[in-house]
Coordinates of C-alpha atoms and ligand atoms in Angstrom, one line a residue:
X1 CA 103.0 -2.4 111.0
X2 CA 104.6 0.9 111.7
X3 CA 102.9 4.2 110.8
X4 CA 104.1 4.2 106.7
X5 CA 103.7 7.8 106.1
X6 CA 106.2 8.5 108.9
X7 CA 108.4 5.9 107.8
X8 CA 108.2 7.4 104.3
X9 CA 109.2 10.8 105.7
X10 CA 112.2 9.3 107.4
X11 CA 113.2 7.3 104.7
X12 CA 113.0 10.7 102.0
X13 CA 114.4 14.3 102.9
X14 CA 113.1 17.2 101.7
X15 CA 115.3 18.1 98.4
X16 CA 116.9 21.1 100.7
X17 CA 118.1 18.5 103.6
X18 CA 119.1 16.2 100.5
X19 CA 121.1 18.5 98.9
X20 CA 122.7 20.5 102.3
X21 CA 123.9 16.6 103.1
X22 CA 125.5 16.1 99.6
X23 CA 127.1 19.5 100.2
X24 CA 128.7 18.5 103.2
X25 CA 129.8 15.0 101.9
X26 CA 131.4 16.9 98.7
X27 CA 133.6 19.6 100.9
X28 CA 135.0 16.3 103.0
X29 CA 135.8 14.7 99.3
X30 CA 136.8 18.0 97.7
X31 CA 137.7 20.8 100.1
X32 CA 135.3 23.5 101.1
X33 CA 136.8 26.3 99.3
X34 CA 135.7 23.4 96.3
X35 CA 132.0 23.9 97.0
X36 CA 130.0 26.9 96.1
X37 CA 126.8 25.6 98.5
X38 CA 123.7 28.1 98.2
X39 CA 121.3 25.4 99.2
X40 CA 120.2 26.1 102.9
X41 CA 119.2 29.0 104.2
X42 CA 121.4 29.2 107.7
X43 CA 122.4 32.9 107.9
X44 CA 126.2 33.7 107.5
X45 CA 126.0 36.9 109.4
X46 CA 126.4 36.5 113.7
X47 CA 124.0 36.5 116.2
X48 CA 124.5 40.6 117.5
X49 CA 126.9 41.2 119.9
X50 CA 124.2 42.0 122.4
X51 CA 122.9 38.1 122.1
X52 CA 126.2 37.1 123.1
X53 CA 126.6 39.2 126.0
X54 CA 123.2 38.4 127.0
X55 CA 123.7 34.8 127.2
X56 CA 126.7 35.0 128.7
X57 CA 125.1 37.4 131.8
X58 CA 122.6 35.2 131.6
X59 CA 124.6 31.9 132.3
X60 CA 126.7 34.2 135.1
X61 CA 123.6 35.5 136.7
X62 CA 120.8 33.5 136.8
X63 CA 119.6 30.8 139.4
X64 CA 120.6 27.6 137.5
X65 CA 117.5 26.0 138.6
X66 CA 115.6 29.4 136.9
X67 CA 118.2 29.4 133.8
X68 CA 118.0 25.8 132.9
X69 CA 114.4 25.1 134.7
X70 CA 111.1 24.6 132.6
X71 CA 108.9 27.5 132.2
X72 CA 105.3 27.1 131.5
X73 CA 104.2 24.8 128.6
X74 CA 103.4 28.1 126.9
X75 CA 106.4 29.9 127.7
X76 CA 107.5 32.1 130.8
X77 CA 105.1 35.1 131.3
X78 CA 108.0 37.9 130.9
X79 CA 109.2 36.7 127.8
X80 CA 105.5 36.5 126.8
X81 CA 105.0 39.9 127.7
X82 CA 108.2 41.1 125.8
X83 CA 107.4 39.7 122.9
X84 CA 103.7 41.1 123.2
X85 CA 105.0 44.5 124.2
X86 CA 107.3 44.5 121.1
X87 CA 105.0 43.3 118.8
X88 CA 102.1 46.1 120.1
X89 CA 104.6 48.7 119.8
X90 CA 105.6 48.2 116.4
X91 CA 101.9 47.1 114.6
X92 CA 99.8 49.0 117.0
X93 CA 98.1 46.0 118.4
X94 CA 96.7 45.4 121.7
X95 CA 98.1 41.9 122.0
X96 CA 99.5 40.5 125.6
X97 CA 101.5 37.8 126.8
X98 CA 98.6 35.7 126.8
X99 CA 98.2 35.9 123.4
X100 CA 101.7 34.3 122.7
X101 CA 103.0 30.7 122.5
X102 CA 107.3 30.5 122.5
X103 CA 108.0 28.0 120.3
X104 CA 111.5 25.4 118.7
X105 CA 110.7 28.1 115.7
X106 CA 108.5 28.4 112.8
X107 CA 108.5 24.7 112.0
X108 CA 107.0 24.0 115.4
X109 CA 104.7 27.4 115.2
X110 CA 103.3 26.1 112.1
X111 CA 102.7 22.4 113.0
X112 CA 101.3 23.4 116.6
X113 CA 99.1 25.8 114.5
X114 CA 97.8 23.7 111.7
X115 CA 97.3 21.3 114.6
X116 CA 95.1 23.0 116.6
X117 CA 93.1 24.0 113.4
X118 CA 92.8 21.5 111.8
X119 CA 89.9 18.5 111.5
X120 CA 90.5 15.8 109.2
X121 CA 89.6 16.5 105.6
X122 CA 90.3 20.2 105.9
X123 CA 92.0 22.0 103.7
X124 CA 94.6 24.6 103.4
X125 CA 95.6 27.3 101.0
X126 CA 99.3 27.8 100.5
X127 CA 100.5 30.4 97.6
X128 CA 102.9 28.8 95.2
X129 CA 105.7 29.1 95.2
X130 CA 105.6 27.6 98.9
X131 CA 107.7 26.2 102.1
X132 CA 107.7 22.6 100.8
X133 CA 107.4 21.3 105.0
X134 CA 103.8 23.3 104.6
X135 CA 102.7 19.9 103.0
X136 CA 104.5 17.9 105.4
X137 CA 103.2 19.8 108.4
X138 CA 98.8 19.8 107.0
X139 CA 99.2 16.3 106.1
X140 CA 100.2 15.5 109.6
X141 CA 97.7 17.9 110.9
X142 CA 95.0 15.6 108.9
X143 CA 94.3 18.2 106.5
X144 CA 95.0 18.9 103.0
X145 CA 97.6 21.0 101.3
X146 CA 96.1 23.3 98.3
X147 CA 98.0 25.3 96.2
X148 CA 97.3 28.2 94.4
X149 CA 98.6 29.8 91.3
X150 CA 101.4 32.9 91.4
X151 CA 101.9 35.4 88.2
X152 CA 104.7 36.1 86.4
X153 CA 106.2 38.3 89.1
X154 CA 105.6 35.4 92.2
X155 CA 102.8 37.3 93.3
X156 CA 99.5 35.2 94.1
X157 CA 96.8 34.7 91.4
X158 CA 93.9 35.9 93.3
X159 CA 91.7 34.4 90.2
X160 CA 92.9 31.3 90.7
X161 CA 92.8 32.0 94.9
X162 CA 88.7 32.7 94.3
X163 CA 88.3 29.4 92.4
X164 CA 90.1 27.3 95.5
X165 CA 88.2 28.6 97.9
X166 CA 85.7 26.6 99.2
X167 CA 83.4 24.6 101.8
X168 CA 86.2 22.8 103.0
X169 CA 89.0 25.7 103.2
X170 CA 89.9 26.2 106.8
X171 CA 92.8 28.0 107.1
X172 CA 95.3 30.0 104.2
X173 CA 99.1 29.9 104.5
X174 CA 100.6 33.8 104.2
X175 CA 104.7 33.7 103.0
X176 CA 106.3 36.9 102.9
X177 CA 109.1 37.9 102.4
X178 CA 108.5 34.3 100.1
X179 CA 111.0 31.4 100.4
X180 CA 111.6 30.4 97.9
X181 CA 111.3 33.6 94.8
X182 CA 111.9 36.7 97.9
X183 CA 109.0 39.0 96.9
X184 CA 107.0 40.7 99.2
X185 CA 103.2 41.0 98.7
X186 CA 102.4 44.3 99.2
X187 CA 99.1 45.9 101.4
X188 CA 96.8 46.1 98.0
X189 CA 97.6 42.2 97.2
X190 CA 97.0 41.5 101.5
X191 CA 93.3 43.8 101.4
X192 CA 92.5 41.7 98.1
X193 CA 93.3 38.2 100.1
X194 CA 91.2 39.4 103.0
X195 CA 88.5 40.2 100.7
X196 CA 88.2 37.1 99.3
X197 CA 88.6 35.0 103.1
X198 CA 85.8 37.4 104.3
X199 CA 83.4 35.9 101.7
X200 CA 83.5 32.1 103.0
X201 CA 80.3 31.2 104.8
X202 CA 82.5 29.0 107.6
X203 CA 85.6 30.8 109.7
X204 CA 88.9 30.9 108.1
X205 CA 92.1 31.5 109.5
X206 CA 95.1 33.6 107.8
X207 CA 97.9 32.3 109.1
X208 CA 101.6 34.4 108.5
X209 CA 104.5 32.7 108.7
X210 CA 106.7 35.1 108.8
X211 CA 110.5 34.3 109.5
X212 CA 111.8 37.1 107.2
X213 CA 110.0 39.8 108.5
X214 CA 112.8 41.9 109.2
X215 CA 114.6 40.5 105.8
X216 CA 113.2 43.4 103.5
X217 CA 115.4 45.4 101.0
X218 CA 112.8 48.4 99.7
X219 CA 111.5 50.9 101.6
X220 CA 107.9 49.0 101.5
X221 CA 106.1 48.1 104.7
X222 CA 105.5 44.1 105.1
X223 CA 101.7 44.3 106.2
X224 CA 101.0 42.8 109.5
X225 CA 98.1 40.5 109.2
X226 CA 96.6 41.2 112.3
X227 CA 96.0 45.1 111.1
X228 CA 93.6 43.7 108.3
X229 CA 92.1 40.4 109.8
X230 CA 91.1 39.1 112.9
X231 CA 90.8 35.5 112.6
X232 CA 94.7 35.5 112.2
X233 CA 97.7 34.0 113.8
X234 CA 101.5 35.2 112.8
X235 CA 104.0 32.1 113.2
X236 CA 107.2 33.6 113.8
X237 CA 111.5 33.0 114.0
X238 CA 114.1 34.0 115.7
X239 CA 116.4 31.7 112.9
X240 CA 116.9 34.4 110.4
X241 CA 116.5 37.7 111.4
X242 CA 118.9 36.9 114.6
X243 CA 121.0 34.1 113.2
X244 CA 119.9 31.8 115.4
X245 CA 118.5 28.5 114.0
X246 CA 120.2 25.7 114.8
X247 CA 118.6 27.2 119.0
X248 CA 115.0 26.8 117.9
X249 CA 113.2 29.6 118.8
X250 CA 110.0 31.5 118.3
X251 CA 106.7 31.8 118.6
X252 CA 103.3 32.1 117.7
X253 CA 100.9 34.9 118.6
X254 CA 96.9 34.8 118.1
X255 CA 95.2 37.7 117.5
X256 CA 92.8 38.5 120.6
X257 CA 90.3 40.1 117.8
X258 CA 89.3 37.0 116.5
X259 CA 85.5 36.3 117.7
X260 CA 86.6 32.5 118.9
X261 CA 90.3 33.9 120.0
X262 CA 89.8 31.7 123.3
X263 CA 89.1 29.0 121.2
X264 CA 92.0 29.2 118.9
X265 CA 94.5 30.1 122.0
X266 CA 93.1 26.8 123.7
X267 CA 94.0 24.9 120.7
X268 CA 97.1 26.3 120.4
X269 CA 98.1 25.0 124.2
X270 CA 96.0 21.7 123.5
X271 CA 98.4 20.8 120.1
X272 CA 101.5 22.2 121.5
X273 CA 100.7 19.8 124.2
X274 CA 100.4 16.9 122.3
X275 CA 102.8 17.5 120.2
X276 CA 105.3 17.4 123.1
X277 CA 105.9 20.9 121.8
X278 CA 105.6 22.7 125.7
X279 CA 108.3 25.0 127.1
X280 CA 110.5 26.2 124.4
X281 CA 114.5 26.3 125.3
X282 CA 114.4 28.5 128.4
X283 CA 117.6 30.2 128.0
X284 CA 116.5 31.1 124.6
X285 CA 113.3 32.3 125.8
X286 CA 115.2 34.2 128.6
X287 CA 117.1 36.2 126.1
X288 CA 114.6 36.6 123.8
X289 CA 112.7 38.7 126.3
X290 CA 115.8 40.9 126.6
X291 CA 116.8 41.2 123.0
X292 CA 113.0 41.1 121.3
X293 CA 113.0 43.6 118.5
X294 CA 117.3 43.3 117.8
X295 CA 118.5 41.8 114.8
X296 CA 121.9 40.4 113.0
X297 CA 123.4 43.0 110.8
X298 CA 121.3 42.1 107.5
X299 CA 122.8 44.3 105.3
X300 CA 125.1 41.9 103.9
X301 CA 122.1 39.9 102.3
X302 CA 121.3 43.1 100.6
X303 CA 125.3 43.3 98.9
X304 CA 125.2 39.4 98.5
X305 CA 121.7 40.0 96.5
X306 CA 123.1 43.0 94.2
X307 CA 126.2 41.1 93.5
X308 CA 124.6 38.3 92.1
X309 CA 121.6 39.7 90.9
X310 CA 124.2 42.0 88.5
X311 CA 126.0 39.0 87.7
X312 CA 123.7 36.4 86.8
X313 CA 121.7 39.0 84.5
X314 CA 125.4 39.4 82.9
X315 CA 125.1 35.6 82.6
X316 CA 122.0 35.9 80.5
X317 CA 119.7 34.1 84.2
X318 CA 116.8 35.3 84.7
X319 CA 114.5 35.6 87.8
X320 CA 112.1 37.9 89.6
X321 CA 113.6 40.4 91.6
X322 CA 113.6 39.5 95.2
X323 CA 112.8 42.4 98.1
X324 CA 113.5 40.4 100.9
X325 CA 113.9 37.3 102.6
X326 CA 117.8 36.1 101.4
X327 CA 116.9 33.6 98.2
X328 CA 116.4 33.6 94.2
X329 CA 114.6 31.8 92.3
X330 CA 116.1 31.2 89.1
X331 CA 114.1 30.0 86.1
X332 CA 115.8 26.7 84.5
X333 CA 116.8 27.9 81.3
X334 CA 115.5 24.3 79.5
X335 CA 112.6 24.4 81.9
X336 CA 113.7 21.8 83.4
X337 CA 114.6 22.5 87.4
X338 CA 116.1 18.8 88.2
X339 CA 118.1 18.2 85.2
X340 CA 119.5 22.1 85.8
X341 CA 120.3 21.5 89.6
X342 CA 121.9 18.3 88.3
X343 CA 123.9 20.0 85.6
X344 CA 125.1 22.9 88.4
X345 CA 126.2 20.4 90.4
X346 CA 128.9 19.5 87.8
X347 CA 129.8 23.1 88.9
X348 CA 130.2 22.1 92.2
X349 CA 126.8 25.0 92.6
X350 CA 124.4 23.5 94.9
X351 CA 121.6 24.9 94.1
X352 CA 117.8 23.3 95.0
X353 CA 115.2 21.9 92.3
X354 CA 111.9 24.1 92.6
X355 CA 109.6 20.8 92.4
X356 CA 108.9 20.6 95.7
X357 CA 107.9 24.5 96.2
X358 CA 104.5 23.7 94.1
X359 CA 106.6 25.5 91.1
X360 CA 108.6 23.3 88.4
X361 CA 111.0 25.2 86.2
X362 CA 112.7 27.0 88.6
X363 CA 115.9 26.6 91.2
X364 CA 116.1 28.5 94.4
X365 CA 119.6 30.1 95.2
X366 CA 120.3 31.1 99.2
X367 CA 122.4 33.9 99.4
X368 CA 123.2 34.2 103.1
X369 CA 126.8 32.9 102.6
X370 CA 130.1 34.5 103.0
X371 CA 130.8 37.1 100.3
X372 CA 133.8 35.8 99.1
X373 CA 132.1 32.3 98.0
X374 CA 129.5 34.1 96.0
X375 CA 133.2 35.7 94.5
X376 CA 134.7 32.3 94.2
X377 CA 131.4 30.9 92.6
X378 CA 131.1 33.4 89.8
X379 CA 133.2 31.5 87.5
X380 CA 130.9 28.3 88.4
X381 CA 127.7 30.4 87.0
X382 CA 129.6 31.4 84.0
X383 CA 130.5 27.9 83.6
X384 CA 127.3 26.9 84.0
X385 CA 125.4 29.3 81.5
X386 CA 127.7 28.6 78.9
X387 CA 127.2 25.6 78.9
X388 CA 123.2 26.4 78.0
X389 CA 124.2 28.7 75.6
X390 CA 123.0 31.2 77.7
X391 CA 126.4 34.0 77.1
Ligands
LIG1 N1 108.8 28.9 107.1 C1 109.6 29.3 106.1 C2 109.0 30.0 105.0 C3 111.0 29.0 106.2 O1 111.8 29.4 105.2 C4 111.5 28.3 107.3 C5 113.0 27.9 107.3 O2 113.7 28.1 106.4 C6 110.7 27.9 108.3 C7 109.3 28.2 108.2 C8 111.2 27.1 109.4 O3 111.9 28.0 110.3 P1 112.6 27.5 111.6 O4 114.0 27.2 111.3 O5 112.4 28.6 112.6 O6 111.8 26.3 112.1

């Protein structure tokens, strides 16, 4: 017999993949211009005009047994050091290139983590409302995904956080900027977490998985977990902030604080190893060390999020005002999530059930789409909240 909980992954998608499928089967039926899709998030805005160039000198300049060679399993040592460099000069940490792990993005930095981690019957925190592939990624890890509550305002409930704690916690899952609700937990909410971790008898690791970083729309500082805690590791993406997802690319970084950071770095290289995760794409790597620190023009997600934020309060929506990271997370007027992703869809609005972020009741809406479909959509959302009542 073949491994069944594989074979159950393969047969189900996640509700995102489900729905960006249906999407693409309903613009072949319909038209594109038909389809209001908000239910990925694959960035709208290019890649700079610097990552262009820089592939393209790249490709013209480079040794082709260099360019399309394999690096080390842990990444070539420039790029490392780039990426270490950056880091150090923004966060004031004293990281270096052996410290960092390039990764196919923050899927593969989160598995490879979790995986070198991780002992069977371990468990790991994740603050609702969550990356559903968290639960995907511990249970293949052999560990346990726990979730803990969120208040009103998405932000974690640090009573309920104190109560899951325990004996068998080994590691805690960081989101922010959050997909799927966009808030940002500020320093005070990071100091009270660390607090918390601190009082565990056994070692626990804070892990940050951070692809929207650079995704923030207030003036407030995303805290950098290494700066408060040493048994950390940040899992990070190139997919967002440069618009470059579909090249895998990213990496993880340990913090050389930690007591046991040879340990943790070991495991790292052990679990990317057998996870056949070594050498991420070397061209990607190649310009990441030259364009480390650059991102896509993101202030369209900031226009995108104003525009509907003003418009689906007009509609009489409601939702928790997102500083970052380039979703909403609308609350199901009938607080029911599936039957109101169901009933959207009737608007042609793809828009993804909540369920499967640990948080019922609520739809998340991407917003890194072309201006002019969020245009095109409004009448779809007035549509839709009319026919709740709602306006
Ligand atoms: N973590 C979070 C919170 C995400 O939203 C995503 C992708 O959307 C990932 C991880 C995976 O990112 P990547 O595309 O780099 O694998």
């Amino acid at each position: 017999m073949l491994n069944q909980t594989n074979v159950r992954l393969g047969k189900v998608r996640s509700s995102i993949r489900e729905l960006f499928e249906y999407g693409k089967k309903r613009r072949a039926e319909i038209g594109a211009e038909n389809v209001f899709d908000f239910s990925i998030g694959n960035p709208s805005v290019p890649a700079p005009d610097d990552v262009k160039k820089t592939l393209i000198g790249l490709i013209e300049n480079t040794d082709p047994a260099e360019l399309h060679g394999y690096t080390s399993a842990q990444g070539d040592y420039a790029v490392r050091k780039s990426v270490a460099d950056n880091l150090n000069a923004r966060f004031s940490t004293g990281l270096d290139a052996d410290c960092i792990y390039m990764t196919c993005g923050a899927s593969a930095s989160l598995t490879i983590t979790l995986n070198a981690l991780l002992n069977g019957g371990d468990e790991v925190i994740a603050f609702v409302p969550f990356f559903p592939e968290y639960k995907v990624f511990c249970g293949h890890a052999g560990g346990t995904l726990v979730p803990v509550a969120c208040d009103g305002e998405f932000q974690p409930d640090l009573d309920d956080f104190a109560a899951k704690l325990s004996k068998k916690t080994k590691a805690v899952i960081i989101n922010s900027p959050n997909n799927p609700s966009g808030v940002v937990y500020g320093e005070d909410t990071i100091k009270k977490i660390v607090a918390l971790v601190e009082k565990c008898a056994q070692p626990v690791y804070i892990i940050s998985d951070e692809p929207y970083r650079e995704l923030t729309f207030s003036d407030a500082a995303v805290p950098f977990i290494m700066n408060y805690y040493k048994r950390s590791i940040v899992c990070y993406s190139y997919s967002k902030s440069l618009s470059l997802p579909g090249e895998r690319i990213g990496y993880i970084a340990v913090n050389n604080e930690a007591e046991d950071f040879g340990e943790i770095y070991a495991g790292v290289l052990g679990a990317g190893r057998a996870l056949g995760f070594v050498c991420a794409p070397s061209l990607f790597q190649r310009l990441i060390a030259r364009c480390a620190g650059q991102t896509s023009d993101l202030s369209a997600y900031k226009a995108n999020r104003d525009r509907l934020i003003s418009k689906l309060t007009e509609y009489g929506f409601t939702f928790a005002k997102p500083d970052g990271a380039f979703y909403l997370f609308i609350k199901s007027p009938d607080g029911d999530a599936v039957s109101f992703a169901e009933r959207a869809k009737k608007y042609e609005l793809l828009l993804v059930a909540g369920d499967d972020f640990g948080c019922g009741g609520f739809v998340r809406l991407s917003y890194c789409v072309s201006p002019d479909m969020i245009e095109r959509a409004l009448p779809a959302f007035e549509g839709l909240a009319k026919s709740y009542n709602l306006i």
